């Protein structure tokens, strides 16, 4: 898999975890544990951000502001962000996830499942 693609997926997971920590179910954790987890997640996030090319990270943040997420899976040839069928002929099966791609309809970063 493309390295930047791997980083974007990890970044997306961390952003989801950071969001989940604000959920009421995490109230039981206690303030200190919660703050520590947030700090750990933000540290990991920073490491990923620093290893990503700046233009890719900026685009990820633009997409996140627009859609609430910067990357989406393609399942059964369908983009899970805009639900448009992807033109499968563009990329051969072996090429999938070998390069960073965006959805031709909504522009979100995509990975093939
Ligand atoms: Zn799309």
mmCIF file of C-alpha atoms and ligand atoms in Angstrom:
data_model
loop_
_atom_site.group_PDB
_atom_site.id
_atom_site.type_symbol
_atom_site.label_atom_id
_atom_site.label_comp_id
_atom_site.label_asym_id
_atom_site.label_seq_id
_atom_site.Cartn_x
_atom_site.Cartn_y
_atom_site.Cartn_z
ATOM 1 C CA UNK A 1 0.000 0.000 0.000
ATOM 2 C CA UNK A 2 1.060 3.560 -0.727
ATOM 3 C CA UNK A 3 2.785 5.010 2.369
ATOM 4 C CA UNK A 4 0.923 8.324 2.329
ATOM 5 C CA UNK A 5 -2.322 6.401 1.967
ATOM 6 C CA UNK A 6 -1.445 4.349 5.057
ATOM 7 C CA UNK A 7 -0.697 7.558 6.943
ATOM 8 C CA UNK A 8 -4.004 9.127 5.899
ATOM 9 C CA UNK A 9 -5.939 6.073 7.085
ATOM 10 C CA UNK A 10 -4.115 6.207 10.445
ATOM 11 C CA UNK A 11 -4.764 9.943 10.679
ATOM 12 C CA UNK A 12 -8.442 9.357 10.001
ATOM 13 C CA UNK A 13 -8.609 6.679 12.730
ATOM 14 C CA UNK A 14 -6.964 9.006 15.240
ATOM 15 C CA UNK A 15 -9.368 11.815 14.361
ATOM 16 C CA UNK A 16 -12.274 9.409 14.919
ATOM 17 C CA UNK A 17 -10.833 8.331 18.288
ATOM 18 C CA UNK A 18 -10.372 11.958 19.319
ATOM 19 C CA UNK A 19 -13.999 12.589 18.427
ATOM 20 C CA UNK A 20 -15.192 9.474 20.302
ATOM 21 C CA UNK A 21 -13.400 10.538 23.462
ATOM 22 C CA UNK A 22 -15.809 13.481 23.659
ATOM 23 C CA UNK A 23 -18.789 11.097 23.653
ATOM 24 C CA UNK A 24 -20.791 10.832 26.899
ATOM 25 C CA UNK A 25 -19.849 7.144 27.255
ATOM 26 C CA UNK A 26 -16.293 8.235 27.973
ATOM 27 C CA UNK A 27 -17.396 10.384 30.911
ATOM 28 C CA UNK A 28 -16.701 7.441 33.239
ATOM 29 C CA UNK A 29 -13.026 7.520 32.352
ATOM 30 C CA UNK A 30 -12.368 10.444 34.611
ATOM 31 C CA UNK A 31 -10.834 13.741 33.672
ATOM 32 C CA UNK A 32 -7.172 12.786 34.022
ATOM 33 C CA UNK A 33 -7.374 9.532 32.044
ATOM 34 C CA UNK A 34 -9.333 11.300 29.338
ATOM 35 C CA UNK A 35 -6.836 14.157 29.113
ATOM 36 C CA UNK A 36 -3.942 11.689 28.998
ATOM 37 C CA UNK A 37 -5.562 9.761 26.156
ATOM 38 C CA UNK A 38 -6.194 12.957 24.252
ATOM 39 C CA UNK A 39 -2.574 13.993 24.742
ATOM 40 C CA UNK A 40 -1.323 10.587 23.527
ATOM 41 C CA UNK A 41 -3.591 10.682 20.493
ATOM 42 C CA UNK A 42 -2.562 14.223 19.623
ATOM 43 C CA UNK A 43 1.101 13.249 19.905
ATOM 44 C CA UNK A 44 0.596 10.310 17.531
ATOM 45 C CA UNK A 45 -1.397 12.582 15.237
ATOM 46 C CA UNK A 46 1.416 15.127 15.163
ATOM 47 C CA UNK A 47 3.932 12.437 14.176
ATOM 48 C CA UNK A 48 1.783 11.414 11.228
ATOM 49 C CA UNK A 49 1.166 15.010 10.164
ATOM 50 C CA UNK A 50 4.925 15.680 10.160
ATOM 51 C CA UNK A 51 5.618 12.666 7.949
ATOM 52 C CA UNK A 52 2.970 13.631 5.381
ATOM 53 C CA UNK A 53 3.698 15.973 2.474
ATOM 54 C CA UNK A 54 2.210 19.350 3.442
ATOM 55 C CA UNK A 55 -0.015 19.592 0.351
ATOM 56 C CA UNK A 56 -1.612 16.233 1.129
ATOM 57 C CA UNK A 57 -2.224 17.172 4.750
ATOM 58 C CA UNK A 58 -3.753 20.525 3.747
ATOM 59 C CA UNK A 59 -6.081 18.763 1.352
ATOM 60 C CA UNK A 60 -7.040 16.239 4.034
ATOM 61 C CA UNK A 61 -7.981 19.098 6.380
ATOM 62 C CA UNK A 62 -9.990 20.855 3.658
ATOM 63 C CA UNK A 63 -11.919 17.638 2.997
ATOM 64 C CA UNK A 64 -12.420 17.072 6.716
ATOM 65 C CA UNK A 65 -13.892 20.564 7.102
ATOM 66 C CA UNK A 66 -16.233 19.887 4.200
ATOM 67 C CA UNK A 67 -17.308 16.276 4.801
ATOM 68 C CA UNK A 68 -16.334 15.588 8.413
ATOM 69 C CA UNK A 69 -13.721 13.120 7.101
ATOM 70 C CA UNK A 70 -10.791 13.314 4.702
ATOM 71 C CA UNK A 71 -10.683 9.746 3.431
ATOM 72 C CA UNK A 72 -13.306 7.147 2.600
ATOM 73 C CA UNK A 73 -13.273 3.475 1.585
ATOM 74 C CA UNK A 74 -14.464 2.277 -1.810
ATOM 75 C CA UNK A 75 -16.594 -0.824 -1.234
ATOM 76 C CA UNK A 76 -17.902 -2.831 -4.165
ATOM 77 C CA UNK A 77 -16.648 -0.071 -6.461
ATOM 78 C CA UNK A 78 -18.732 2.571 -4.670
ATOM 79 C CA UNK A 79 -17.286 5.621 -2.886
ATOM 80 C CA UNK A 80 -18.596 5.494 0.701
ATOM 81 C CA UNK A 81 -18.586 9.292 0.931
ATOM 82 C CA UNK A 82 -20.767 10.218 -2.071
ATOM 83 C CA UNK A 83 -22.084 6.749 -3.081
ATOM 84 C CA UNK A 84 -21.100 7.084 -6.718
ATOM 85 C CA UNK A 85 -19.940 4.030 -8.658
ATOM 86 C CA UNK A 86 -16.222 4.419 -9.409
ATOM 87 C CA UNK A 87 -14.980 3.886 -12.959
ATOM 88 C CA UNK A 88 -13.169 0.590 -12.359
ATOM 89 C CA UNK A 89 -11.390 0.553 -15.705
ATOM 90 C CA UNK A 90 -9.189 3.483 -14.624
ATOM 91 C CA UNK A 91 -7.094 1.464 -12.197
ATOM 92 C CA UNK A 92 -6.171 -2.186 -12.622
ATOM 93 C CA UNK A 93 -6.768 -4.454 -9.630
ATOM 94 C CA UNK A 94 -3.051 -4.725 -8.815
ATOM 95 C CA UNK A 95 -2.652 -0.952 -8.839
ATOM 96 C CA UNK A 96 -5.334 -0.285 -6.269
ATOM 97 C CA UNK A 97 -4.027 1.382 -3.092
ATOM 98 C CA UNK A 98 -0.558 1.600 -4.673
ATOM 99 C CA UNK A 99 -1.063 5.265 -5.325
ATOM 100 C CA UNK A 100 -2.943 8.042 -3.614
ATOM 101 C CA UNK A 101 -6.280 8.532 -5.341
ATOM 102 C CA UNK A 102 -9.277 10.769 -4.935
ATOM 103 C CA UNK A 103 -12.918 10.162 -5.855
ATOM 104 C CA UNK A 104 -13.640 11.630 -9.289
ATOM 105 C CA UNK A 105 -17.014 12.850 -8.028
ATOM 106 C CA UNK A 106 -16.556 14.249 -4.489
ATOM 107 C CA UNK A 107 -12.757 14.604 -4.415
ATOM 108 C CA UNK A 108 -12.224 12.751 -1.120
ATOM 109 C CA UNK A 109 -9.114 10.583 -0.674
ATOM 110 C CA UNK A 110 -10.096 6.966 -1.276
ATOM 111 C CA UNK A 111 -8.791 3.485 -0.557
ATOM 112 C CA UNK A 112 -10.045 0.271 -2.094
ATOM 113 C CA UNK A 113 -11.429 -2.473 0.125
HETATM 114 ZN ZN1 LIG B 1 -16.945 10.184 -3.702
#
